[in-house]
mmCIF file of C-alpha atoms in Angstrom:
data_model
loop_
_atom_site.group_PDB
_atom_site.id
_atom_site.type_symbol
_atom_site.label_atom_id
_atom_site.label_comp_id
_atom_site.label_asym_id
_atom_site.label_seq_id
_atom_site.Cartn_x
_atom_site.Cartn_y
_atom_site.Cartn_z
ATOM 1 C CA MET A 1 12.356 -16.064 23.460
ATOM 2 C CA LEU A 2 9.883 -14.799 20.859
ATOM 3 C CA ARG A 3 7.145 -17.004 22.320
ATOM 4 C CA GLU A 4 7.832 -15.754 25.856
ATOM 5 C CA THR A 5 7.789 -12.123 24.679
ATOM 6 C CA ILE A 6 4.522 -12.398 22.786
ATOM 7 C CA ARG A 7 2.872 -14.534 25.467
ATOM 8 C CA SER A 8 3.618 -12.058 28.255
ATOM 9 C CA LEU A 9 2.455 -9.155 26.048
ATOM 10 C CA ALA A 10 -0.739 -11.051 25.110
ATOM 11 C CA GLU A 11 -1.536 -11.932 28.714
ATOM 12 C CA ALA A 12 -0.837 -8.427 30.042
ATOM 13 C CA LYS A 13 -2.244 -6.207 27.277
ATOM 14 C CA ILE A 14 -4.651 -8.261 25.147
ATOM 15 C CA ALA A 15 -6.286 -10.913 27.372
ATOM 16 C CA PRO A 16 -7.869 -8.407 29.820
ATOM 17 C CA HIS A 17 -9.936 -6.894 26.971
ATOM 18 C CA ALA A 18 -10.826 -10.098 25.078
ATOM 19 C CA ALA A 19 -14.235 -10.702 26.701
ATOM 20 C CA ALA A 20 -15.308 -7.046 26.323
ATOM 21 C CA VAL A 21 -14.142 -6.924 22.695
ATOM 22 C CA ASP A 22 -16.309 -9.998 21.973
ATOM 23 C CA GLU A 23 -19.279 -8.800 24.019
ATOM 24 C CA GLU A 24 -19.282 -5.298 22.494
ATOM 25 C CA GLY A 25 -18.307 -6.445 18.987
ATOM 26 C CA ARG A 26 -15.689 -3.720 18.779
ATOM 27 C CA PHE A 27 -12.280 -3.567 17.135
ATOM 28 C CA PRO A 28 -9.529 -4.495 19.675
ATOM 29 C CA ARG A 29 -7.768 -1.126 19.657
ATOM 30 C CA GLU A 30 -5.797 -2.049 22.804
ATOM 31 C CA ALA A 31 -4.396 -5.111 21.049
ATOM 32 C CA LEU A 32 -3.397 -3.113 17.959
ATOM 33 C CA ASP A 33 -1.651 -0.475 20.104
ATOM 34 C CA ALA A 34 0.186 -3.124 22.146
ATOM 35 C CA LEU A 35 1.272 -5.059 19.045
ATOM 36 C CA VAL A 36 2.453 -1.913 17.233
ATOM 37 C CA ALA A 37 4.362 -0.717 20.331
ATOM 38 C CA SER A 38 6.237 -4.042 20.411
ATOM 39 C CA ASP A 39 6.635 -4.229 16.608
ATOM 40 C CA LEU A 40 4.573 -7.436 16.476
ATOM 41 C CA HIS A 41 1.651 -6.269 14.302
ATOM 42 C CA ALA A 42 3.252 -7.192 10.945
ATOM 43 C CA VAL A 43 6.432 -9.104 11.745
ATOM 44 C CA HIS A 44 6.606 -10.649 8.250
ATOM 45 C CA VAL A 45 7.573 -7.377 6.492
ATOM 46 C CA PRO A 46 11.183 -7.663 5.219
ATOM 47 C CA GLU A 47 13.847 -5.560 6.923
ATOM 48 C CA GLU A 48 14.629 -3.556 3.783
ATOM 49 C CA TYR A 49 11.136 -2.004 4.020
ATOM 50 C CA GLY A 50 11.426 -1.229 7.733
ATOM 51 C CA GLY A 51 9.941 -4.488 8.977
ATOM 52 C CA ALA A 52 11.125 -7.058 11.506
ATOM 53 C CA GLY A 53 11.894 -9.550 8.735
ATOM 54 C CA ALA A 54 10.410 -12.482 10.655
ATOM 55 C CA ASP A 55 10.285 -15.801 8.866
ATOM 56 C CA ALA A 56 7.089 -17.821 8.378
ATOM 57 C CA LEU A 57 7.565 -19.850 11.577
ATOM 58 C CA ALA A 58 8.122 -16.761 13.743
ATOM 59 C CA THR A 59 4.986 -15.200 12.229
ATOM 60 C CA VAL A 60 3.031 -18.363 13.071
ATOM 61 C CA ILE A 61 4.214 -18.215 16.699
ATOM 62 C CA VAL A 62 3.125 -14.572 17.043
ATOM 63 C CA ILE A 63 -0.365 -15.348 15.662
ATOM 64 C CA GLU A 64 -0.681 -18.513 17.768
ATOM 65 C CA GLU A 65 0.172 -16.744 21.028
ATOM 66 C CA VAL A 66 -2.196 -13.819 20.380
ATOM 67 C CA ALA A 67 -4.998 -16.254 19.409
ATOM 68 C CA ARG A 68 -4.461 -18.147 22.664
ATOM 69 C CA VAL A 69 -6.009 -15.176 24.505
ATOM 70 C CA CYS A 70 -8.084 -13.459 21.783
ATOM 71 C CA GLY A 71 -9.035 -14.846 18.372
ATOM 72 C CA SER A 72 -10.165 -11.437 17.080
ATOM 73 C CA SER A 73 -6.839 -9.782 17.931
ATOM 74 C CA SER A 74 -4.824 -12.514 16.195
ATOM 75 C CA LEU A 75 -6.349 -11.356 12.909
ATOM 76 C CA ILE A 76 -4.291 -8.161 13.125
ATOM 77 C CA PRO A 77 -0.924 -9.855 12.362
ATOM 78 C CA ALA A 78 -2.594 -12.594 10.264
ATOM 79 C CA VAL A 79 -4.524 -10.293 7.917
ATOM 80 C CA ASN A 80 -1.668 -7.790 7.669
ATOM 81 C CA LYS A 81 0.297 -10.686 6.147
ATOM 82 C CA LEU A 82 -2.606 -11.838 3.961
ATOM 83 C CA GLY A 83 -3.265 -8.348 2.589
ATOM 84 C CA SER A 84 0.363 -7.408 1.936
ATOM 85 C CA LEU A 85 1.786 -10.738 0.746
ATOM 86 C CA PRO A 86 0.621 -10.194 -2.874
ATOM 87 C CA VAL A 87 2.700 -6.991 -2.894
ATOM 88 C CA ILE A 88 5.690 -8.854 -1.387
ATOM 89 C CA LEU A 89 5.360 -11.757 -3.857
ATOM 90 C CA SER A 90 4.503 -9.906 -7.071
ATOM 91 C CA GLY A 91 4.628 -6.144 -6.562
ATOM 92 C CA SER A 92 7.095 -3.703 -8.139
ATOM 93 C CA GLU A 93 9.903 -2.275 -6.028
ATOM 94 C CA ASP A 94 8.120 1.101 -5.963
ATOM 95 C CA LEU A 95 4.908 -0.507 -4.741
ATOM 96 C CA LYS A 96 6.766 -2.376 -1.980
ATOM 97 C CA LYS A 97 8.478 0.820 -0.772
ATOM 98 C CA LYS A 98 5.242 2.789 -0.847
ATOM 99 C CA TYR A 99 3.007 0.317 1.010
ATOM 100 C CA LEU A 100 5.193 -1.939 3.144
ATOM 101 C CA GLY A 101 6.878 0.968 4.972
ATOM 102 C CA PRO A 102 3.685 2.377 6.547
ATOM 103 C CA LEU A 103 2.530 -1.181 7.341
ATOM 104 C CA ALA A 104 5.818 -1.967 9.111
ATOM 105 C CA LYS A 105 5.620 1.291 11.082
ATOM 106 C CA GLY A 106 2.100 0.564 12.259
ATOM 107 C CA ASP A 107 0.638 3.552 10.431
ATOM 108 C CA ALA A 108 -1.634 1.321 8.319
ATOM 109 C CA MET A 109 -3.182 -2.137 8.190
ATOM 110 C CA PHE A 110 -3.615 -4.197 5.007
ATOM 111 C CA SER A 111 -6.712 -6.227 4.021
ATOM 112 C CA TYR A 112 -7.339 -8.751 1.251
ATOM 113 C CA ALA A 113 -10.338 -8.410 -1.066
ATOM 114 C CA LEU A 114 -10.919 -11.545 -3.128
ATOM 115 C CA SER A 115 -14.405 -12.897 -2.231
ATOM 116 C CA GLU A 116 -17.633 -11.470 -3.609
ATOM 117 C CA PRO A 117 -21.355 -12.081 -2.991
ATOM 118 C CA ASP A 118 -21.392 -14.618 -5.874
ATOM 119 C CA ALA A 119 -17.734 -15.680 -5.801
ATOM 120 C CA GLY A 120 -16.629 -17.481 -2.653
ATOM 121 C CA SER A 121 -15.114 -20.923 -3.212
ATOM 122 C CA ASP A 122 -15.345 -20.155 -6.956
ATOM 123 C CA ALA A 123 -13.152 -17.065 -6.696
ATOM 124 C CA ALA A 124 -12.451 -17.083 -10.449
ATOM 125 C CA GLY A 125 -16.150 -16.302 -10.980
ATOM 126 C CA MET A 126 -15.720 -12.764 -9.633
ATOM 127 C CA LYS A 127 -17.516 -9.830 -11.262
ATOM 128 C CA THR A 128 -15.562 -6.813 -9.981
ATOM 129 C CA LYS A 129 -14.149 -5.101 -13.072
ATOM 130 C CA ALA A 130 -11.142 -2.903 -13.738
ATOM 131 C CA VAL A 131 -11.136 -0.932 -17.010
ATOM 132 C CA ARG A 132 -8.024 0.821 -18.335
ATOM 133 C CA ASP A 133 -8.348 4.586 -18.889
ATOM 134 C CA GLY A 134 -5.048 6.093 -19.991
ATOM 135 C CA ASP A 135 -2.653 6.014 -17.045
ATOM 136 C CA PHE A 136 -5.416 4.859 -14.696
ATOM 137 C CA TRP A 137 -7.611 1.864 -13.950
ATOM 138 C CA VAL A 138 -11.260 2.347 -12.984
ATOM 139 C CA LEU A 139 -12.653 -0.279 -10.596
ATOM 140 C CA ASN A 140 -16.303 -1.164 -10.051
ATOM 141 C CA GLY A 141 -17.754 -3.957 -7.952
ATOM 142 C CA VAL A 142 -18.513 -5.355 -4.493
ATOM 143 C CA LYS A 143 -16.198 -7.414 -2.287
ATOM 144 C CA ARG A 144 -17.700 -9.398 0.604
ATOM 145 C CA TRP A 145 -16.359 -10.955 3.841
ATOM 146 C CA ILE A 146 -13.435 -8.533 3.986
ATOM 147 C CA THR A 147 -11.644 -8.867 7.318
ATOM 148 C CA ASN A 148 -10.769 -5.611 9.099
ATOM 149 C CA ALA A 149 -12.562 -3.641 6.348
ATOM 150 C CA GLY A 150 -12.914 -0.008 7.342
ATOM 151 C CA GLU A 151 -10.018 -0.299 9.806
ATOM 152 C CA SER A 152 -7.348 -1.073 7.201
ATOM 153 C CA GLU A 153 -5.888 1.738 5.080
ATOM 154 C CA TYR A 154 -4.814 -0.559 2.232
ATOM 155 C CA TYR A 155 -6.629 -3.314 0.296
ATOM 156 C CA THR A 156 -5.317 -5.844 -2.190
ATOM 157 C CA VAL A 157 -8.248 -6.032 -4.614
ATOM 158 C CA MET A 158 -8.678 -8.672 -7.335
ATOM 159 C CA ALA A 159 -10.622 -7.515 -10.382
ATOM 160 C CA VAL A 160 -11.400 -8.756 -13.892
ATOM 161 C CA THR A 161 -9.366 -6.921 -16.546
ATOM 162 C CA ASP A 162 -10.169 -9.326 -19.406
ATOM 163 C CA PRO A 163 -13.562 -11.082 -19.087
ATOM 164 C CA THR A 164 -12.743 -13.512 -21.940
ATOM 165 C CA LYS A 165 -9.942 -15.249 -20.019
ATOM 166 C CA ARG A 166 -11.614 -16.312 -16.736
ATOM 167 C CA SER A 167 -8.856 -16.755 -14.078
ATOM 168 C CA LYS A 168 -6.141 -15.531 -16.486
ATOM 169 C CA GLY A 169 -8.091 -12.309 -16.978
ATOM 170 C CA ILE A 170 -7.919 -11.288 -13.300
ATOM 171 C CA SER A 171 -5.458 -8.657 -12.070
ATOM 172 C CA ALA A 172 -4.489 -7.442 -8.599
ATOM 173 C CA PHE A 173 -4.433 -3.824 -7.404
ATOM 174 C CA VAL A 174 -3.702 -1.841 -4.260
ATOM 175 C CA VAL A 175 -6.716 0.283 -3.330
ATOM 176 C CA GLU A 176 -6.536 2.830 -0.519
ATOM 177 C CA LYS A 177 -9.362 3.483 1.913
ATOM 178 C CA SER A 178 -9.153 7.190 1.047
ATOM 179 C CA ASP A 179 -9.575 6.639 -2.728
ATOM 180 C CA GLU A 180 -12.689 8.353 -4.031
ATOM 181 C CA GLY A 181 -15.505 5.850 -4.547
ATOM 182 C CA VAL A 182 -14.435 3.422 -1.821
ATOM 183 C CA SER A 183 -17.067 2.768 0.863
ATOM 184 C CA PHE A 184 -18.006 0.023 3.308
ATOM 185 C CA GLY A 185 -21.131 -1.898 4.272
ATOM 186 C CA ALA A 186 -22.353 -2.375 7.833
ATOM 187 C CA PRO A 187 -20.318 -4.835 9.932
ATOM 188 C CA GLU A 188 -21.615 -8.415 9.638
ATOM 189 C CA LYS A 189 -23.282 -9.818 12.768
ATOM 190 C CA LYS A 190 -21.131 -12.886 13.293
ATOM 191 C CA LEU A 191 -21.027 -15.992 15.497
ATOM 192 C CA GLY A 192 -17.413 -15.412 16.528
ATOM 193 C CA ILE A 193 -14.323 -13.216 15.993
ATOM 194 C CA LYS A 194 -16.666 -10.350 16.790
ATOM 195 C CA GLY A 195 -13.797 -7.948 17.469
ATOM 196 C CA SER A 196 -12.587 -8.193 13.884
ATOM 197 C CA PRO A 197 -14.925 -6.223 11.623
ATOM 198 C CA THR A 198 -16.104 -8.076 8.517
ATOM 199 C CA ARG A 199 -17.722 -5.788 5.965
ATOM 200 C CA GLU A 200 -18.480 -5.413 2.296
ATOM 201 C CA VAL A 201 -16.200 -3.104 0.318
ATOM 202 C CA TYR A 202 -17.927 -1.088 -2.415
ATOM 203 C CA LEU A 203 -15.907 0.151 -5.380
ATOM 204 C CA ASP A 204 -17.819 2.809 -7.291
ATOM 205 C CA ASN A 205 -15.763 4.183 -10.208
ATOM 206 C CA VAL A 206 -12.601 4.014 -8.105
ATOM 207 C CA ARG A 207 -9.895 5.563 -10.282
ATOM 208 C CA ILE A 208 -6.368 4.522 -9.371
ATOM 209 C CA PRO A 209 -2.972 5.096 -11.036
ATOM 210 C CA ALA A 210 -1.870 2.239 -13.326
ATOM 211 C CA ASP A 211 1.282 1.696 -11.249
ATOM 212 C CA ARG A 212 -0.909 0.366 -8.411
ATOM 213 C CA MET A 213 -1.380 -2.882 -10.314
ATOM 214 C CA ILE A 214 0.388 -5.725 -8.477
ATOM 215 C CA GLY A 215 2.491 -7.641 -11.016
ATOM 216 C CA GLU A 216 1.580 -7.973 -14.677
ATOM 217 C CA GLU A 217 -1.957 -7.721 -16.026
ATOM 218 C CA GLY A 218 -3.728 -11.095 -15.841
ATOM 219 C CA THR A 219 -1.511 -12.492 -13.062
ATOM 220 C CA GLY A 220 -3.785 -11.479 -10.173
ATOM 221 C CA PHE A 221 -5.486 -14.824 -9.689
ATOM 222 C CA ALA A 222 -2.181 -16.712 -9.718
ATOM 223 C CA THR A 223 -0.843 -14.247 -7.122
ATOM 224 C CA ALA A 224 -3.992 -14.712 -5.026
ATOM 225 C CA MET A 225 -3.611 -18.506 -5.008
ATOM 226 C CA LYS A 226 0.136 -18.332 -4.297
ATOM 227 C CA THR A 227 -0.620 -15.979 -1.400
ATOM 228 C CA LEU A 228 -3.100 -18.456 0.104
ATOM 229 C CA ASP A 229 -0.509 -21.263 -0.026
ATOM 230 C CA HIS A 230 1.488 -19.204 2.486
ATOM 231 C CA THR A 231 -1.280 -17.594 4.525
ATOM 232 C CA ARG A 232 -3.428 -20.675 5.144
ATOM 233 C CA ILE A 233 -0.649 -21.579 7.578
ATOM 234 C CA THR A 234 -1.448 -18.426 9.571
ATOM 235 C CA ILE A 235 -5.067 -19.617 9.911
ATOM 236 C CA ALA A 236 -3.748 -22.971 11.147
ATOM 237 C CA ALA A 237 -1.728 -20.981 13.700
ATOM 238 C CA GLN A 238 -4.816 -19.049 14.762
ATOM 239 C CA ALA A 239 -6.743 -22.318 15.178
ATOM 240 C CA ILE A 240 -3.946 -23.838 17.286
ATOM 241 C CA GLY A 241 -3.787 -20.752 19.508
ATOM 242 C CA ILE A 242 -7.544 -20.713 20.133
ATOM 243 C CA ALA A 243 -7.506 -24.443 20.915
ATOM 244 C CA GLN A 244 -4.507 -24.061 23.247
ATOM 245 C CA GLY A 245 -6.301 -21.308 25.161
ATOM 246 C CA ALA A 246 -9.331 -23.571 25.607
ATOM 247 C CA LEU A 247 -7.228 -26.574 26.666
ATOM 248 C CA ASP A 248 -5.256 -24.475 29.161
ATOM 249 C CA TYR A 249 -8.473 -23.196 30.728
ATOM 250 C CA ALA A 250 -10.111 -26.632 30.874
ATOM 251 C CA LYS A 251 -6.968 -28.160 32.395
ATOM 252 C CA GLY A 252 -7.058 -25.660 35.256
ATOM 253 C CA TYR A 253 -10.797 -26.021 35.736
ATOM 254 C CA VAL A 254 -10.826 -29.817 36.128
ATOM 255 C CA GLN A 255 -8.275 -29.592 38.951
ATOM 256 C CA GLU A 256 -10.495 -27.192 40.903
ATOM 257 C CA ARG A 257 -13.986 -28.481 40.215
ATOM 258 C CA LYS A 258 -14.950 -31.195 42.710
ATOM 259 C CA GLN A 259 -17.693 -33.804 42.302
ATOM 260 C CA PHE A 260 -18.179 -37.044 44.234
ATOM 261 C CA GLY A 261 -15.580 -35.868 46.738
ATOM 262 C CA LYS A 262 -12.627 -35.325 44.382
ATOM 263 C CA PRO A 263 -11.476 -33.101 41.506
ATOM 264 C CA ILE A 264 -13.132 -34.143 38.236
ATOM 265 C CA GLY A 265 -9.625 -34.248 36.723
ATOM 266 C CA ASP A 266 -9.045 -37.425 38.762
ATOM 267 C CA PHE A 267 -11.703 -39.320 36.785
ATOM 268 C CA GLN A 268 -10.369 -41.424 33.947
ATOM 269 C CA GLY A 269 -13.107 -40.330 31.530
ATOM 270 C CA VAL A 270 -12.008 -36.696 31.934
ATOM 271 C CA GLN A 271 -8.325 -37.625 31.725
ATOM 272 C CA PHE A 272 -8.889 -39.436 28.422
ATOM 273 C CA MET A 273 -10.649 -36.366 26.988
ATOM 274 C CA LEU A 274 -7.756 -34.114 27.971
ATOM 275 C CA ALA A 275 -5.200 -36.582 26.609
ATOM 276 C CA ASP A 276 -6.949 -36.693 23.221
ATOM 277 C CA MET A 277 -7.257 -32.908 23.119
ATOM 278 C CA ALA A 278 -3.546 -32.430 23.870
ATOM 279 C CA MET A 279 -2.447 -35.168 21.456
ATOM 280 C CA LYS A 280 -4.443 -33.842 18.504
ATOM 281 C CA LEU A 281 -3.425 -30.264 19.237
ATOM 282 C CA GLU A 282 0.260 -31.203 19.271
ATOM 283 C CA ALA A 283 -0.128 -33.102 15.976
ATOM 284 C CA ALA A 284 -1.752 -30.009 14.438
ATOM 285 C CA ARG A 285 1.040 -27.788 15.769
ATOM 286 C CA GLN A 286 3.796 -29.982 14.330
ATOM 287 C CA LEU A 287 2.087 -30.121 10.924
ATOM 288 C CA THR A 288 1.670 -26.342 10.966
ATOM 289 C CA TYR A 289 5.296 -25.688 11.905
ATOM 290 C CA ALA A 290 6.437 -28.078 9.153
ATOM 291 C CA ALA A 291 4.223 -26.181 6.681
ATOM 292 C CA ALA A 292 5.690 -22.864 7.889
ATOM 293 C CA ALA A 293 9.201 -24.172 7.230
ATOM 294 C CA LYS A 294 8.099 -25.181 3.718
ATOM 295 C CA SER A 295 6.603 -21.709 3.214
ATOM 296 C CA GLU A 296 9.955 -20.163 4.127
ATOM 297 C CA ARG A 297 11.917 -22.499 1.821
ATOM 298 C CA LEU A 298 9.331 -22.260 -0.999
ATOM 299 C CA ASP A 299 9.218 -26.058 -1.178
ATOM 300 C CA GLY A 300 7.394 -27.655 -4.110
ATOM 301 C CA ASP A 301 4.903 -29.403 -1.831
ATOM 302 C CA LEU A 302 3.885 -26.207 0.002
ATOM 303 C CA THR A 303 0.385 -26.176 -1.555
ATOM 304 C CA PHE A 304 -0.421 -29.581 -0.048
ATOM 305 C CA PHE A 305 1.090 -28.782 3.338
ATOM 306 C CA GLY A 306 -0.540 -25.340 3.603
ATOM 307 C CA ALA A 307 -3.966 -26.828 2.889
ATOM 308 C CA ALA A 308 -3.334 -29.821 5.194
ATOM 309 C CA ALA A 309 -2.204 -27.643 8.102
ATOM 310 C CA LYS A 310 -5.178 -25.294 7.805
ATOM 311 C CA CYS A 311 -7.697 -28.110 7.391
ATOM 312 C CA PHE A 312 -6.360 -30.350 10.157
ATOM 313 C CA ALA A 313 -5.644 -27.583 12.685
ATOM 314 C CA SER A 314 -9.069 -25.982 12.251
ATOM 315 C CA ASP A 315 -10.897 -29.318 12.596
ATOM 316 C CA VAL A 316 -8.846 -30.014 15.743
ATOM 317 C CA ALA A 317 -9.592 -26.530 17.099
ATOM 318 C CA MET A 318 -13.343 -27.070 16.702
ATOM 319 C CA GLU A 319 -13.093 -30.420 18.465
ATOM 320 C CA VAL A 320 -10.859 -29.195 21.299
ATOM 321 C CA THR A 321 -12.919 -26.065 22.019
ATOM 322 C CA THR A 322 -16.175 -28.078 21.956
ATOM 323 C CA ASP A 323 -14.656 -30.566 24.407
ATOM 324 C CA ALA A 324 -13.460 -27.708 26.627
ATOM 325 C CA VAL A 325 -17.045 -26.435 26.834
ATOM 326 C CA GLN A 326 -18.129 -29.981 27.721
ATOM 327 C CA LEU A 327 -15.526 -30.271 30.477
ATOM 328 C CA LEU A 328 -16.830 -27.089 32.111
ATOM 329 C CA GLY A 329 -20.387 -28.448 31.972
ATOM 330 C CA GLY A 330 -23.063 -25.798 32.466
ATOM 331 C CA TYR A 331 -20.423 -23.167 33.221
ATOM 332 C CA GLY A 332 -18.811 -23.794 29.833
ATOM 333 C CA TYR A 333 -22.038 -22.763 28.141
ATOM 334 C CA THR A 334 -22.084 -19.338 29.829
ATOM 335 C CA ARG A 335 -20.327 -16.168 28.813
ATOM 336 C CA ASP A 336 -18.802 -15.868 32.293
ATOM 337 C CA TYR A 337 -16.131 -18.321 31.132
ATOM 338 C CA PRO A 338 -13.947 -17.902 28.014
ATOM 339 C CA VAL A 339 -14.340 -21.356 26.453
ATOM 340 C CA GLU A 340 -17.681 -20.650 24.743
ATOM 341 C CA ARG A 341 -16.066 -17.630 23.055
ATOM 342 C CA MET A 342 -13.170 -19.824 21.964
ATOM 343 C CA MET A 343 -15.573 -22.403 20.542
ATOM 344 C CA ARG A 344 -17.384 -19.698 18.550
ATOM 345 C CA ASP A 345 -14.084 -18.196 17.375
ATOM 346 C CA ALA A 346 -12.738 -21.612 16.308
ATOM 347 C CA LYS A 347 -15.611 -22.234 13.881
ATOM 348 C CA ILE A 348 -14.520 -19.629 11.337
ATOM 349 C CA THR A 349 -11.099 -21.275 10.948
ATOM 350 C CA GLN A 350 -12.876 -24.158 9.153
ATOM 351 C CA ILE A 351 -14.457 -21.696 6.720
ATOM 352 C CA TYR A 352 -12.289 -18.749 5.728
ATOM 353 C CA GLU A 353 -9.247 -18.749 3.439
ATOM 354 C CA GLY A 354 -10.952 -21.666 1.718
ATOM 355 C CA THR A 355 -13.459 -23.978 3.387
ATOM 356 C CA ASN A 356 -12.107 -27.280 4.639
ATOM 357 C CA GLN A 357 -13.980 -28.985 1.813
ATOM 358 C CA VAL A 358 -11.984 -26.841 -0.640
ATOM 359 C CA GLN A 359 -8.774 -27.660 1.286
ATOM 360 C CA ARG A 360 -9.441 -31.346 0.695
ATOM 361 C CA ILE A 361 -9.816 -30.677 -3.045
ATOM 362 C CA VAL A 362 -6.515 -28.753 -2.996
ATOM 363 C CA MET A 363 -4.796 -31.577 -1.111
ATOM 364 C CA ALA A 364 -6.136 -34.255 -3.463
ATOM 365 C CA ARG A 365 -4.859 -32.322 -6.487
ATOM 366 C CA ASN A 366 -1.431 -31.824 -4.910
ATOM 367 C CA LEU A 367 -0.700 -35.129 -3.210
ATOM 368 C CA PRO A 368 3.013 -35.268 -2.336
#
């Protein structure tokens, strides 16, 4: 029922704007409005804070179905979970009440600020600092590659509070867009997901109350890593949705396109391509759903399964979307058809929330 609801909403309210959002590189306001109106913009927020209380699998299905029509728009529910999960996992009760309520209502979006110009895969090498000043913390630094930066009201920001302790000297904070000293760089000019702004976040003597720290001092990095165990599954879901959209389009196209007197879908070479695409996509989906169930149960092997789902699903998405472009031939290479957009959108799923090379390191260290 959830899948049917989100699919019909996505096809009616989000799909018609997907090409324009990509072409114009603008935030998909129509998608946000439609998702908020149906209470699907942040389904993971627990009921006690005004949310829908959706489990990890339901959240995956929402992201997957939105991504099937528009990769950029699927980052609204995905990044709302990424940004707010540190608060859900480690935040005080007061912090949860203050920030999850507006998120659940649709009054605010939540972004996640971990990466920096010199700290990507090596996130523990970050330089953003937070210095205690009485009942306040003062933050200074630059965060890079921040999804939905400038659109989101709230940011989970990781900063160094004790430079002598490396990862154990990093703490997490909630920073608000309206805090004095917060500003944003120009939107990055990206290959894909052009409707989701990616910008630098500048923190210039940003003074925030001490009670905006998420969890205890020095636990920020552990919270960040625990968050990614859960949210990598949402990137797997995004990858599956993009790939499904491309497969669906290619499937329809090969029935209509005729060469040598018959539909190209009647040729065995084309049939084998479609069979492989569907088979790999279904394998990725099952792995992702299994990982989502583990996320919900907090299973001990979640770290492996989260990394495996993200890595496998994103590799499959790149392969499936590339093959979809191939199946459309010259038409696939033009912007008149959606598969080239899907191929461009799929690429980022192999890179963000930990590159697939990093996922393989994570898997190797956490073999079940």
